[in-house]
Coordinates of C-alpha atoms in Angstrom, one line a residue:
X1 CA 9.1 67.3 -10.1
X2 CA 10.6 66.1 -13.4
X3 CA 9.3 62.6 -14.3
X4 CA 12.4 60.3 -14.7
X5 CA 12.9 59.4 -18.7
X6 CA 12.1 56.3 -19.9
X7 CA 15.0 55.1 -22.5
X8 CA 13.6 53.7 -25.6
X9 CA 14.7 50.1 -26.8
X10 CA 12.4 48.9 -29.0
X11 CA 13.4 51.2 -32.3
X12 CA 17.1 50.8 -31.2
X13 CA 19.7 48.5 -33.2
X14 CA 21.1 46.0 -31.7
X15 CA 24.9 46.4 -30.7
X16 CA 25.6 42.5 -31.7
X17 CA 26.8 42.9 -35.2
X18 CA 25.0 40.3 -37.9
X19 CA 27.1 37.3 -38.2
X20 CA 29.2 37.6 -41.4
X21 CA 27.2 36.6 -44.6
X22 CA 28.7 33.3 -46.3
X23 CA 29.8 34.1 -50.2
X24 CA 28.0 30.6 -51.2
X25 CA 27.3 31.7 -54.8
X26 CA 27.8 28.5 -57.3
X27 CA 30.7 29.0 -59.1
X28 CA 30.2 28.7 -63.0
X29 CA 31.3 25.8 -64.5
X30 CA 34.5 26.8 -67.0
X31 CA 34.2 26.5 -71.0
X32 CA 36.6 23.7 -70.9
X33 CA 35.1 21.8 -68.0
X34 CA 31.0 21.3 -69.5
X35 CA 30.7 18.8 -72.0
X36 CA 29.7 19.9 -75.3
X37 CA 27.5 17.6 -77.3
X38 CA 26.0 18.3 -80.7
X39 CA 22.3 20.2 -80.3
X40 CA 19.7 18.4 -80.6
X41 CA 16.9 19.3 -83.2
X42 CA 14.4 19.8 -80.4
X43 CA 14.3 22.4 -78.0
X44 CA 14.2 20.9 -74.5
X45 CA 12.0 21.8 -71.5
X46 CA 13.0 22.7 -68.0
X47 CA 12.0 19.3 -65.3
X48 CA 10.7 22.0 -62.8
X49 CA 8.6 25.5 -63.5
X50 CA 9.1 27.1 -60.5
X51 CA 13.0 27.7 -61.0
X52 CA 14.1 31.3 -62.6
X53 CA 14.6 30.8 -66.0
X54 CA 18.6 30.5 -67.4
X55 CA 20.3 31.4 -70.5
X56 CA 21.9 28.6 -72.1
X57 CA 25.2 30.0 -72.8
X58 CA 26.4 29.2 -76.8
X59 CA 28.1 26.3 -77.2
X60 CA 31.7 26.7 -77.6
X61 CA 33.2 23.9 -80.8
X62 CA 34.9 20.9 -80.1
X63 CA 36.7 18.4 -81.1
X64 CA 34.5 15.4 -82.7
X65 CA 34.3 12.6 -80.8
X66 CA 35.2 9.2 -81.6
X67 CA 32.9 7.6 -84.1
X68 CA 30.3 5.2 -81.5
X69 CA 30.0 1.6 -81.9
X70 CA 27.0 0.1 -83.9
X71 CA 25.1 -0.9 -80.2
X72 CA 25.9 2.3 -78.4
X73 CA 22.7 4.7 -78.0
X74 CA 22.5 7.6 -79.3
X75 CA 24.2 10.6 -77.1
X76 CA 22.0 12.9 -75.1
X77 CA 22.1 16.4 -74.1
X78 CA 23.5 16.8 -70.9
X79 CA 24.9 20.7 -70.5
X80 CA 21.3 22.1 -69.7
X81 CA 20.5 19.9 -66.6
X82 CA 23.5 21.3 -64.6
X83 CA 22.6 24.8 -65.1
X84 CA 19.1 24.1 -64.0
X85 CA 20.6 22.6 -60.8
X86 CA 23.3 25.2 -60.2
X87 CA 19.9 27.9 -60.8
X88 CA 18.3 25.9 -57.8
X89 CA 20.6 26.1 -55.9
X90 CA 21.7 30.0 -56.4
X91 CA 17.9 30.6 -55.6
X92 CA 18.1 28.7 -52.6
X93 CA 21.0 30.7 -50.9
X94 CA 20.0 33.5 -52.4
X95 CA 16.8 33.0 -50.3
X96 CA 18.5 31.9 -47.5
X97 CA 20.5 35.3 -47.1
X98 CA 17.8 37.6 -48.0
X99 CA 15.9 35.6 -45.2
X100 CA 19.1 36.3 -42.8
X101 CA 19.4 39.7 -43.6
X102 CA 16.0 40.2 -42.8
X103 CA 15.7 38.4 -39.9
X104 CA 18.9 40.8 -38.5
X105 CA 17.4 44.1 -39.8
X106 CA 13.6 43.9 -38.7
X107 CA 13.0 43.8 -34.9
X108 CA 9.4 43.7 -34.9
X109 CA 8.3 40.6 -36.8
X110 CA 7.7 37.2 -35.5
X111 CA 10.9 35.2 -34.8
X112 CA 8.7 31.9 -34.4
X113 CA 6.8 32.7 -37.4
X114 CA 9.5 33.8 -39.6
X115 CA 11.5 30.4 -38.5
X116 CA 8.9 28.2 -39.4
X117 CA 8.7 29.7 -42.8
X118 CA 12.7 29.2 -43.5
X119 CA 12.8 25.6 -42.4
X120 CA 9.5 25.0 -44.5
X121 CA 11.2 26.6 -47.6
X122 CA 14.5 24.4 -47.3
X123 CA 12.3 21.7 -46.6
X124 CA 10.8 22.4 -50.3
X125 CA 14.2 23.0 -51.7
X126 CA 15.8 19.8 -50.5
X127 CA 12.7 17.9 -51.9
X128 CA 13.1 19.9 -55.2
X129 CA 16.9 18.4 -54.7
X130 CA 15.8 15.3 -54.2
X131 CA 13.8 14.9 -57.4
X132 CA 16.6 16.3 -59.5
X133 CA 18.9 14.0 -58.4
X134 CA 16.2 11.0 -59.0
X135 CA 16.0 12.7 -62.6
X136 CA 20.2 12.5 -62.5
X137 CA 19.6 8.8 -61.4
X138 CA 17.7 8.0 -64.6
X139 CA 20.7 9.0 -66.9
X140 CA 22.5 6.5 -65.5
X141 CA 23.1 4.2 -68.8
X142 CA 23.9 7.6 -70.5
X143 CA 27.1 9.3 -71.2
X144 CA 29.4 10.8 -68.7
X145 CA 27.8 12.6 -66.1
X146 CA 30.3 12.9 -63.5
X147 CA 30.8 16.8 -64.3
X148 CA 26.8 16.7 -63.2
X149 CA 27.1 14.8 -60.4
X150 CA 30.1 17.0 -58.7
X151 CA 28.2 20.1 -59.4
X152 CA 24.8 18.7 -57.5
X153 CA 27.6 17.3 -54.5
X154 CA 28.7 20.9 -54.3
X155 CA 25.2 22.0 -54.0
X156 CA 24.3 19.3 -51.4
X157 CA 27.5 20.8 -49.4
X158 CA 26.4 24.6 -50.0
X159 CA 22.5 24.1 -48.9
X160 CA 24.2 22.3 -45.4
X161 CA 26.7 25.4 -45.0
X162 CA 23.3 27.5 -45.4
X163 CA 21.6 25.4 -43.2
X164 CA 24.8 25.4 -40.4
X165 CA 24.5 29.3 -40.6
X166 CA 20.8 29.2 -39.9
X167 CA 21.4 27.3 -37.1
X168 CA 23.9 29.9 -35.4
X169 CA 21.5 32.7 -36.6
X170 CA 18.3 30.8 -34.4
X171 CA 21.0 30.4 -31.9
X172 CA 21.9 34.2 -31.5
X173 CA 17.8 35.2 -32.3
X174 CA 16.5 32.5 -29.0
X175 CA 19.6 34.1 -27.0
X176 CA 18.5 37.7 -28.2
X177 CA 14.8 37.1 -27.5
X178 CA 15.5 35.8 -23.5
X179 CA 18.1 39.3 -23.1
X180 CA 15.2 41.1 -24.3
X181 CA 12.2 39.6 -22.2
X182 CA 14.9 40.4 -19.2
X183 CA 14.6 43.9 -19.9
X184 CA 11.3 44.1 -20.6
X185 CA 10.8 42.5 -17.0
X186 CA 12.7 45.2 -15.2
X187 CA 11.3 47.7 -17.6
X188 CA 8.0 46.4 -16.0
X189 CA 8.9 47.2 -12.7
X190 CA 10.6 50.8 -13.2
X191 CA 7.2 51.6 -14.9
X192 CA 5.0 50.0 -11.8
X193 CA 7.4 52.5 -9.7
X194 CA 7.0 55.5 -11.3
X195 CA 3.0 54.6 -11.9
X196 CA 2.8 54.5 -7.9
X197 CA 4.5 57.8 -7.6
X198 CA 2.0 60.8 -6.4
X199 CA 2.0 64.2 -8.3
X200 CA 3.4 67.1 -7.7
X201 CA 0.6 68.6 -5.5
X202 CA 0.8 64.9 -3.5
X203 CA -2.7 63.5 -5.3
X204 CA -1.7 60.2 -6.4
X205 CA -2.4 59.4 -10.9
X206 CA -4.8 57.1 -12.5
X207 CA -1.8 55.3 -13.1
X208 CA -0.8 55.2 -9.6
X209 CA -4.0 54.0 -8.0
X210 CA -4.6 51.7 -11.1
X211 CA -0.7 49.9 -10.0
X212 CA -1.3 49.8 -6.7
X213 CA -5.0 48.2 -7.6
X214 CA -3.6 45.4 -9.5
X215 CA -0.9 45.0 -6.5
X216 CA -3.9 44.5 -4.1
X217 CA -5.6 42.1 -6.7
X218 CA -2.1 40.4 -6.4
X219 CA -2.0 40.3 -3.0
X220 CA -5.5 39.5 -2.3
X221 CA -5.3 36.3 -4.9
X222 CA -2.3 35.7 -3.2
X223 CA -3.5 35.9 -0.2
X224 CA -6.7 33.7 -1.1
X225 CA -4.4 30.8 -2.3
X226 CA -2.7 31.0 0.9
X227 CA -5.9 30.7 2.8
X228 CA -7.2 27.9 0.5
X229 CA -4.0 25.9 0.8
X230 CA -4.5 26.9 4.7
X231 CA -7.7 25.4 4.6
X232 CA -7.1 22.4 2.4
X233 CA -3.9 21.6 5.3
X234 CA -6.2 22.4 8.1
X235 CA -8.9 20.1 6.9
X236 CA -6.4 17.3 6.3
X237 CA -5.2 17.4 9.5
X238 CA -8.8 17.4 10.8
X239 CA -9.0 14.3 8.8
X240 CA -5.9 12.8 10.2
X241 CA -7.1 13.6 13.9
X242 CA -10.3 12.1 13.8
X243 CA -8.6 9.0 12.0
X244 CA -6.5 9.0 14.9
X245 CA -9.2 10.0 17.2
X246 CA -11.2 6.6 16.0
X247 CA -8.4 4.4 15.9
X248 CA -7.7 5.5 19.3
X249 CA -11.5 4.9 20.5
X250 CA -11.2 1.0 19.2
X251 CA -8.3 0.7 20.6
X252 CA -9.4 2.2 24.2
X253 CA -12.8 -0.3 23.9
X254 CA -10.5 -2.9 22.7
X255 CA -8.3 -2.8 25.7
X256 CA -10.9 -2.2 28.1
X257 CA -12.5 -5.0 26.9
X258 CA -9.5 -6.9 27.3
X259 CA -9.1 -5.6 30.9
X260 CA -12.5 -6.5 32.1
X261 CA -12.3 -10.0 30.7
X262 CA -8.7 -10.5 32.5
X263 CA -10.3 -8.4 35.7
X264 CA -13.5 -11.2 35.3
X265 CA -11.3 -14.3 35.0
X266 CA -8.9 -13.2 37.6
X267 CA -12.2 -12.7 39.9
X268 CA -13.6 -15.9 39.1
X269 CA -9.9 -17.2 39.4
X270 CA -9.8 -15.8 43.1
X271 CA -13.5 -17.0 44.0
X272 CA -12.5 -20.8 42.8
X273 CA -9.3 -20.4 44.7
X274 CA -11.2 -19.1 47.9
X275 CA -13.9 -21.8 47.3
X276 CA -11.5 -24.8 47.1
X277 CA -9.9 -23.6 50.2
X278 CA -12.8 -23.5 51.7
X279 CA -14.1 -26.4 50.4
X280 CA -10.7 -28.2 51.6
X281 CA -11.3 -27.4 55.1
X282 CA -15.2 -29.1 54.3
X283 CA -13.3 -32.5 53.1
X284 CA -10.6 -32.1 56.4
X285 CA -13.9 -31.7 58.6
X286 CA -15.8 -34.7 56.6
X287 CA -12.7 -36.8 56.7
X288 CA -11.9 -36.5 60.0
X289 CA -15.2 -36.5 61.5
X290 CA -15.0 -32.9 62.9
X291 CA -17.6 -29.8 62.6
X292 CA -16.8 -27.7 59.6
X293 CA -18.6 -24.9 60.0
X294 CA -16.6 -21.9 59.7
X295 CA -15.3 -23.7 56.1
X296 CA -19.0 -24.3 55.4
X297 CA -19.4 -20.7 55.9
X298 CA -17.2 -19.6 53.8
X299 CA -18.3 -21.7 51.2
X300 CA -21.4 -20.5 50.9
X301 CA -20.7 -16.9 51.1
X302 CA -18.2 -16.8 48.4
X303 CA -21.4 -18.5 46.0
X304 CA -19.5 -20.6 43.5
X305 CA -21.1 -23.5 43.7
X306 CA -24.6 -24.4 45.8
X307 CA -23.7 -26.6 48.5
X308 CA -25.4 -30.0 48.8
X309 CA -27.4 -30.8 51.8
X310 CA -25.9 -33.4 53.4
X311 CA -22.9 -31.4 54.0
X312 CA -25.0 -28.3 55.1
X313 CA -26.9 -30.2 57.3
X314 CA -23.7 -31.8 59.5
X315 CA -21.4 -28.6 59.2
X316 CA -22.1 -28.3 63.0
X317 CA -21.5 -31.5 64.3
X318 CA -19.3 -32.7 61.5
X319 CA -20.3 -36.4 60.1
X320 CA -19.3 -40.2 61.7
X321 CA -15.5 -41.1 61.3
X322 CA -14.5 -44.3 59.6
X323 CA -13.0 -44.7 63.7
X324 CA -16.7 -44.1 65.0
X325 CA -18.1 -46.6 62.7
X326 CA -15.0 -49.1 62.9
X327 CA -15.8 -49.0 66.8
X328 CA -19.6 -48.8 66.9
X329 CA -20.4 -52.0 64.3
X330 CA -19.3 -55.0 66.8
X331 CA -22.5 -53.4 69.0
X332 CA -24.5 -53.1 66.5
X333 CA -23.7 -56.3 64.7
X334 CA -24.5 -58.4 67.9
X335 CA -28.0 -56.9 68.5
X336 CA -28.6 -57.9 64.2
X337 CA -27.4 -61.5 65.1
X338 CA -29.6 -61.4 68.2
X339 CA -32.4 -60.5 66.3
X340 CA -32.2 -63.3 64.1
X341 CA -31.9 -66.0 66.2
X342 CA -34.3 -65.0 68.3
X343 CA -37.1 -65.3 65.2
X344 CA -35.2 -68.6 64.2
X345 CA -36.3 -70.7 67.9
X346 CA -35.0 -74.0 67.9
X347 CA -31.1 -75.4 66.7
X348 CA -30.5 -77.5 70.0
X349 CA -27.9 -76.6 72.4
X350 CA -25.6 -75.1 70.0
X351 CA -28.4 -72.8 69.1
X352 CA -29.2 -72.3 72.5
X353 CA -25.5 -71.1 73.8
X354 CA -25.8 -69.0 70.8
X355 CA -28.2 -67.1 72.2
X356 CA -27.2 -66.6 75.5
X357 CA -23.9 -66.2 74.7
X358 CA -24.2 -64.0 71.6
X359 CA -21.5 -66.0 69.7
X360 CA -20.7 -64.6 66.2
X361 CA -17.8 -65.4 63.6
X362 CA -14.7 -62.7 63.6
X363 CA -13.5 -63.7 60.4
X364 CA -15.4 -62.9 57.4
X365 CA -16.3 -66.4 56.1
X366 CA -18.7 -67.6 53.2
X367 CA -22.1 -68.2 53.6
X368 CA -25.7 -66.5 53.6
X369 CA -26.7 -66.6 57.2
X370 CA -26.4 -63.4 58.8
X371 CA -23.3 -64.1 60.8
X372 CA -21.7 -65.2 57.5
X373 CA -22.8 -61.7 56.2
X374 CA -22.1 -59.5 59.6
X375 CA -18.7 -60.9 59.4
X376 CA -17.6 -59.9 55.8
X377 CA -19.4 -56.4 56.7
X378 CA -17.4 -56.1 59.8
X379 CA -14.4 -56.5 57.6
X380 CA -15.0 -54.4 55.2
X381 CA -15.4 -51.5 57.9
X382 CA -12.2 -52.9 59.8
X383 CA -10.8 -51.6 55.7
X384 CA -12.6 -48.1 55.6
X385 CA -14.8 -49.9 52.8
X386 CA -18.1 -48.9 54.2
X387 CA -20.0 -49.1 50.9
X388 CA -19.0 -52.6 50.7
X389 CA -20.3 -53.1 54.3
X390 CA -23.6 -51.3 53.5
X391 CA -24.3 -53.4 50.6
X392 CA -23.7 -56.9 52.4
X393 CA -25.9 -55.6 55.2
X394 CA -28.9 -55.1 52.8
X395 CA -28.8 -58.7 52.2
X396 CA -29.6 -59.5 55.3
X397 CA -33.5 -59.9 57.3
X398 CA -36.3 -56.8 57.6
X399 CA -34.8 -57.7 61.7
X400 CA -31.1 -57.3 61.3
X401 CA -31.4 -54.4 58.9
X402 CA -33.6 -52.7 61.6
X403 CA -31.3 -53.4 64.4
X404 CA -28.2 -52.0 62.3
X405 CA -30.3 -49.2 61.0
X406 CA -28.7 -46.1 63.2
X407 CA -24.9 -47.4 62.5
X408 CA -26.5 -47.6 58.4
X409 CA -27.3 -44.3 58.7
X410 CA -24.2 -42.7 60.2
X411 CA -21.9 -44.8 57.5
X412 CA -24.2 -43.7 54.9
X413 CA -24.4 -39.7 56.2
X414 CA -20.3 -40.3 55.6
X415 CA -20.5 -41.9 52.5
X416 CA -22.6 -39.2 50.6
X417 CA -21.0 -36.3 52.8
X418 CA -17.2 -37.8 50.8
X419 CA -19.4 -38.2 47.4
X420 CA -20.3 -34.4 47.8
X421 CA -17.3 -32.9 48.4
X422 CA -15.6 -34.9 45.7
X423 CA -18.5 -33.5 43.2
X424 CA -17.9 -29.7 44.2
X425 CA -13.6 -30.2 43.8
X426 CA -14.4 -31.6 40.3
X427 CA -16.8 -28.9 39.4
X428 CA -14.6 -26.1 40.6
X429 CA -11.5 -27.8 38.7
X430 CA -13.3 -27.7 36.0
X431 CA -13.9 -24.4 36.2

C-alpha cells in the first residue's frame, strides 16, 4: 500500500510577491543649489564616527560675496554637515531595505527577533537624527542654512516613508505567520492519520501505537478533568444540601417549638376556660344557696387551681342564702335579747314586759345596748350586708354572741364561701 505523500512547504516560496521596494535614495544636492564658502585652513571632523565616510566633492568657484560689515562674525563652513546628514540618512534606508529584502527572502529566521532588531536600529537612527539636528540648532546665529535644514526635513519625511513600509511589511509577516500555523495545524492532523494507519501485513507502526498513545493520554487527562470538575460539582452540591439540610432542621425545631408552645397555651387556654365554667356554676351554687357539686367536680378534676375548703366542704349541701339568713336572724335575734335581759334582773315594769314579751326595736337606732346593736344588724342583713351584721354582733355580750352563734356561722360559711370563689376567678383571669 503506497503511503500517501506528504507535500513539502517549508523550503517553498511564497506565492505573495514582496511588496514593491521604495526608491528613497537622497537625491544629491545640485552644484548650484550648496552654498560655497571659502575653505577653511583647518580640516574639519565628522560630529559622529559611526557614519560611512563621504568624499567632499571640490568646490566649484563663485562669485565673491559682498564685503561683511565690521560686527558680522566670521562665515563658517557649512557644505560638509549636509552631506554627513544626507550619508545618515542613505545608510538608514539602505538598512532598512536590505532588512526588507531579507525578511521576504529567508523563511526560517525569527520574525519576532528580527523585528525587534529593525525597530531598535531606527530607534538609534532617529536618535542619531535627533542629535544632528541639535548640532543644526547650534548654527543658528550663523549664515544661511535653510539649504541644510530642507535637506534634514526631506530625510525626516524619507525615514517615516521607511518606517510606513515596515509597517505594511509586519502587517503581511503577522498575517503570513497565522496562514502558516493554520497549515501546520492540519498538517498535524494528516500526520496523526497516517501515523494511526496499520501496515501492509495489518501490524500497526511505532508511529501508530505512539499516536494513538498520546490520544489515550488525551483522553484519559481529559477524562480526569471531567471527573475532577465532576467531583468538585458533586461536592458543592453536597455542600449546598447539607446547608439546606441544617437550615431545614432549625427551621423544623423552630416550628415545632412554636407549635408545642401554641398547642400548650391553647391547652392551658382550654383548661382556664373549662375551670371558669366550672367555677361559674360554684359562684351560681354559692349565690343562690344550692348544692354545687357536679361544678365542684369538675373543678377539681380539670386541676387548675386547688380548691379552698370552705367550698369543698359545702358542695353537697350548697351554703346559707342571703334569704335563709334574712329569715332566720329575727329568731335568733330574740333569743340574744333574751339572754341579756335575763342576766340584767331588775328595770321595773318596763323591764319586766320586756321580758315576757320579748319587745325589741325594728329600726336600727343608735345606742350600745344590745337591742340598739341587734337592730342595726338586722338591717344590715334585711341589705345582703352580712359582714356589716357580723361585725355589730361581735360587739355585743359572751350571752348574745352565744345565742346568735349558729346564724354567725351560716352567714360566715357564706361570706368566705363568696371570698373564695372571687379569689379563684381572679387567679384564673390572671392566668
Amino acid at each position: 500500500m503506497a503511503k500517501e505523500e506528504i507535500p513539502e512547504t517549508a523550503g517553498k516560496q511564497t506565492d505573495k510577491a514582496p511588496p514593491e521596494a521604495v526608491d528613497m535614495t537622497l537625491a544629491e544636492p545640485s552644484l548650484a543649489e550648496t552654498p560655497q564658502t571659502p575653505p577653511d585652513p583647518e580640516p574639519a571632523t565628522t560630529p559622529e564616527s559611526s557614519a560611512p565616510p563621504i568624499l567632499d566633492p571640490a568646490p566649484v568657484a563663485s562669485p565673491a560675496p559682498p564685503p561683511a560689515s565690521a560686527s558680522a562674525p566670521p562665515a563658517k563652513r557649512g557644505g560638509f554637515l549636509p552631506l554627513v546628514l544626507g550619508g545618515v540618512v542613505a545608510g538608514a534606508i539602505g538598512y532598512g531595505l536590505a532588512f526588507v529584502q531579507d525578511q521576504q527572502g529567508g523563511g526560517g529566521t525569527d520574525v519576532a527577533a528580527e523585528l525587534a532588531a529593525r525597530d531598535a536600529t531606527i530607534a538609534e537612527l532617529q536618535s542619531r537624527l535627533s542629535n544632528l539636528e541639535g548640532t543644526t540648532a547650534d548654527l543658528a546665529d550663523g549664515p544661511d542654512i535653510g539649504p541644510l535644514q530642507s535637506e534634514v526635513e526631506a530625510a525626516s519625511t524619507a525615514a517615516a516613508e521607511a518606517s510606513g513600509s515596515v509597517a505594511g511589511l509586519r502587517d503581511d509577516l503577522t498575517a503570513s505567520i497565522d496562514a502558516l500555523g493554520e497549515d501546520v495545524s492540519g498538517f498535524e492532523d494528516r500526520l496523526t492519520n497516517l501515523e494511526q494507519r496499520p501496515e501492509a501485513d495489518g501490524s500497526l507502526s511505532t508511529e501508530a501505537i505512539d499516536a494513538y498513545e498520546r490520544e489515550i493520554a488525551g483522553l484519559r487527562e481529559e477524562t480526569a478533568q471531567a471527573v475532577d470538575d465532576l467531583t468538585s460539582r458533586v461536592s458543592s452540591v453536597e455542600d449546598g444540601f447539607e446547608e439546606l439540610r441544617a437550615e431545614i432542621t432549625d427551621g423544623l425545631a423552630a416550628v415545632r417549638a412554636e407549635a408545642a408552645a401554641v398547642e400548650t397555651q391553647s391547652e392551658a387556654a382550654a383548661t382556664a376556660a373549662e375551670a371558669r365554667a366550672a367555677l361559674s356554676g360554684i359562684r351560681s351554687g354559692v349565690e343562690s344557696g344550692v348544692p354545687y357539686a357536679d361544678a365542684m367536680e369538675t373543678f377539681v378534676q380539670i386541676g387548675a387551681a386547688e380548691a379552698p375548703e370552705v367550698l369543698a366542704a359545702n358542695a353537697d349541701g350548697g351554703v346559707p342564702s342571703v334569704a335563709t339568713l334574712r329569715a332566720e336572724f329575727p329568731d335568733a335575734a330574740r333569743e340574744a335579747l333574751a339572754t341579756v335581759r335575763s342576766e340584767n334582773e331588775g328595770g321595773g315594769m318596763g323591764g319586766f314586759f320586756q321580758r315576757q314579751f320579748n319587745v325589741r326595736s325594728v329600726e336600727p337606732r343608735e345606742g350600745d345596748s344590745a337591742d340598739a346593736v341587734l337592730s342595726r344588724a338586722e338591717a344590715a342583713v334585711a341589705e345582703g350586708r352580712l359582714q356589716d351584721a357580723l361585725a355589730e354582733i361581735e360587739t355585743l355580750p359572751d350571752g348574745a354572741k352565744e345565742a346568735l352563734s349558729g346564724w354567725t356561722e351560716a352567714a360566715t360559711t357564706r361570706v368566705e364561701a363568696l371570698a373564695a370563689v372571687d379569689t379563684l376567678t381572679q387567679m384564673l383571669t390572671a392566668n
